[in-house]
Amino acid sequence: MPPISITVSGSTMMDASQPSRLQSRNVEVFDSAGSVIAGFWQYGILHWEEFYRYLIAFVITREDWLVFQYDLTRQEHGARCLPGPQIVQPASYPETTSAGEPIAVGVVPTVARPRNPTHSSTPTHEHHYRARGRARDGKCLITGLRTYSRLKVAHIFPRAHDAEWVRKGYPSKITDTADEAWMGGSIKIDSVQNVITLRSDLRDAWDNYEFGVDPNNNYRITAFTNGNADINGLHLQLDHIQDPTLRPLDELLTDHFMQGVYKHMRGTGELEWTYEEYDDVFGSGSFDLSNHKIWGTRQGKERFELALTDRLFDHRISQQYAS
């Protein structure tokens, strides 16, 4: 791999053909060939220590590296930007060795765990986790909204990936004492410790990993993309949950947070459907398979399999506990 440097750009070009979509990033990291290595939307609170922590999660180099300020006029790097509490300013920054020399850089192949929007239950099939989540929280855990009709309960770790849930050992971490039949069987993926109550529009953004909760930073909300300024920097409201067997697990919140880093910060960001496409396909809680433009793609087939797995999960559990 030839030596490359990385530059963080404080602006990106908008696609004039899609005026209705928000610009997703205002900071991007480029290598010397112009390829995007990383990026995020800076709301004005993300500091260098955090930024380094995210970059370290997916940037691969053979040498120690640092980010430097960059002089666009002279096209040369300036002072070092060390990990610390200073806010990352929109600008251009090269990533080089500590001596300021270009280095070979790659990114890990890890991608975010795909998940579909949480489908709503019908009146005749209300999941126990929804009733228990609402009863425990009574409000959106981010905004504090208490309007019942505007609240939705979302999984932290998606139930469509129950095999991975088991492989990671999460069932043994669940201390919820409810009946197993209420928690998705012996794997307990429907435990109230794996759900949070959110404002309905935030649930969609949560499913898309557009923001995450950092348990290591006082449960602060970090939004990775544009359009979430009203919640960025808030903190998950957990003080009302005194029983540790009902409290959302930190390990699950951290796992969800890292999915957001991989999906929206790593590389160019993963391609995704628009909200209009999601509504067209999943809006009624059922499948509309008439749009071949959506279902004929690799992503469409993957999401179809996830949706089937999610719905068959209920059938498997009902059969397991049938009298």
PDB file of N, CA and C in Angstrom, residues 3 60-66 95-99 101-105:
ATOM      1  N   PRO A   3       2.182   5.092   0.651  1.00  0.00           N
ATOM      2  CA  PRO A   3       1.938   6.008   1.760  1.00  0.00           C
ATOM      3  C   PRO A   3       0.808   6.971   1.427  1.00  0.00           C
ATOM      4  N   ILE A  60      -6.670   1.587  10.586  1.00  0.00           N
ATOM      5  CA  ILE A  60      -5.549   0.656  10.698  1.00  0.00           C
ATOM      6  C   ILE A  60      -4.286   1.313  10.152  1.00  0.00           C
ATOM      7  N   THR A  61      -3.236   1.357  10.959  1.00  0.00           N
ATOM      8  CA  THR A  61      -1.932   1.844  10.516  1.00  0.00           C
ATOM      9  C   THR A  61      -0.846   0.975  11.138  1.00  0.00           C
ATOM     10  N   ARG A  62       0.347   1.021  10.563  1.00  0.00           N
ATOM     11  CA  ARG A  62       1.477   0.267  11.103  1.00  0.00           C
ATOM     12  C   ARG A  62       2.348   1.125  12.004  1.00  0.00           C
ATOM     13  N   GLU A  63       2.068   2.411  12.053  1.00  0.00           N
ATOM     14  CA  GLU A  63       2.871   3.324  12.853  1.00  0.00           C
ATOM     15  C   GLU A  63       1.959   4.170  13.735  1.00  0.00           C
ATOM     16  N   ASP A  64       2.542   4.744  14.769  1.00  0.00           N
ATOM     17  CA  ASP A  64       1.797   5.694  15.581  1.00  0.00           C
ATOM     18  C   ASP A  64       1.455   6.911  14.733  1.00  0.00           C
ATOM     19  N   TRP A  65       0.291   7.478  14.974  1.00  0.00           N
ATOM     20  CA  TRP A  65      -0.150   8.584  14.138  1.00  0.00           C
ATOM     21  C   TRP A  65      -0.794   9.676  14.981  1.00  0.00           C
ATOM     22  N   LEU A  66      -0.874  10.847  14.390  1.00  0.00           N
ATOM     23  CA  LEU A  66      -1.532  11.998  14.997  1.00  0.00           C
ATOM     24  C   LEU A  66      -2.263  12.778  13.916  1.00  0.00           C
ATOM     25  N   GLU A  95      -3.792  13.402   8.723  1.00  0.00           N
ATOM     26  CA  GLU A  95      -3.329  12.415   9.695  1.00  0.00           C
ATOM     27  C   GLU A  95      -2.009  11.851   9.202  1.00  0.00           C
ATOM     28  N   THR A  96      -0.981  11.963  10.021  1.00  0.00           N
ATOM     29  CA  THR A  96       0.360  11.524   9.630  1.00  0.00           C
ATOM     30  C   THR A  96       1.024  10.820  10.808  1.00  0.00           C
ATOM     31  N   THR A  97       2.280  10.465  10.636  1.00  0.00           N
ATOM     32  CA  THR A  97       3.051   9.977  11.768  1.00  0.00           C
ATOM     33  C   THR A  97       3.243  11.123  12.745  1.00  0.00           C
ATOM     34  N   SER A  98       3.715  10.801  13.932  1.00  0.00           N
ATOM     35  CA  SER A  98       3.942  11.848  14.926  1.00  0.00           C
ATOM     36  C   SER A  98       4.984  12.853  14.467  1.00  0.00           C
ATOM     37  N   ALA A  99       5.793  12.457  13.470  1.00  0.00           N
ATOM     38  CA  ALA A  99       6.803  13.362  12.918  1.00  0.00           C
ATOM     39  C   ALA A  99       6.264  14.170  11.744  1.00  0.00           C
ATOM     40  N   GLU A 101       4.961  12.804   8.856  1.00  0.00           N
ATOM     41  CA  GLU A 101       5.152  12.143   7.572  1.00  0.00           C
ATOM     42  C   GLU A 101       3.906  11.347   7.182  1.00  0.00           C
ATOM     43  N   PRO A 102       3.602  11.249   5.874  1.00  0.00           N
ATOM     44  CA  PRO A 102       2.460  10.435   5.436  1.00  0.00           C
ATOM     45  C   PRO A 102       2.641   8.975   5.836  1.00  0.00           C
ATOM     46  N   ILE A 103       1.539   8.291   6.104  1.00  0.00           N
ATOM     47  CA  ILE A 103       1.589   6.879   6.475  1.00  0.00           C
ATOM     48  C   ILE A 103       0.515   6.113   5.720  1.00  0.00           C
ATOM     49  N   ALA A 104       0.707   4.808   5.644  1.00  0.00           N
ATOM     50  CA  ALA A 104      -0.297   3.945   5.026  1.00  0.00           C
ATOM     51  C   ALA A 104      -1.444   3.737   6.007  1.00  0.00           C
ATOM     52  N   VAL A 105      -2.659   3.946   5.539  1.00  0.00           N
ATOM     53  CA  VAL A 105      -3.837   3.868   6.401  1.00  0.00           C
ATOM     54  C   VAL A 105      -4.910   3.012   5.739  1.00  0.00           C
TER      55      VAL A 105
END
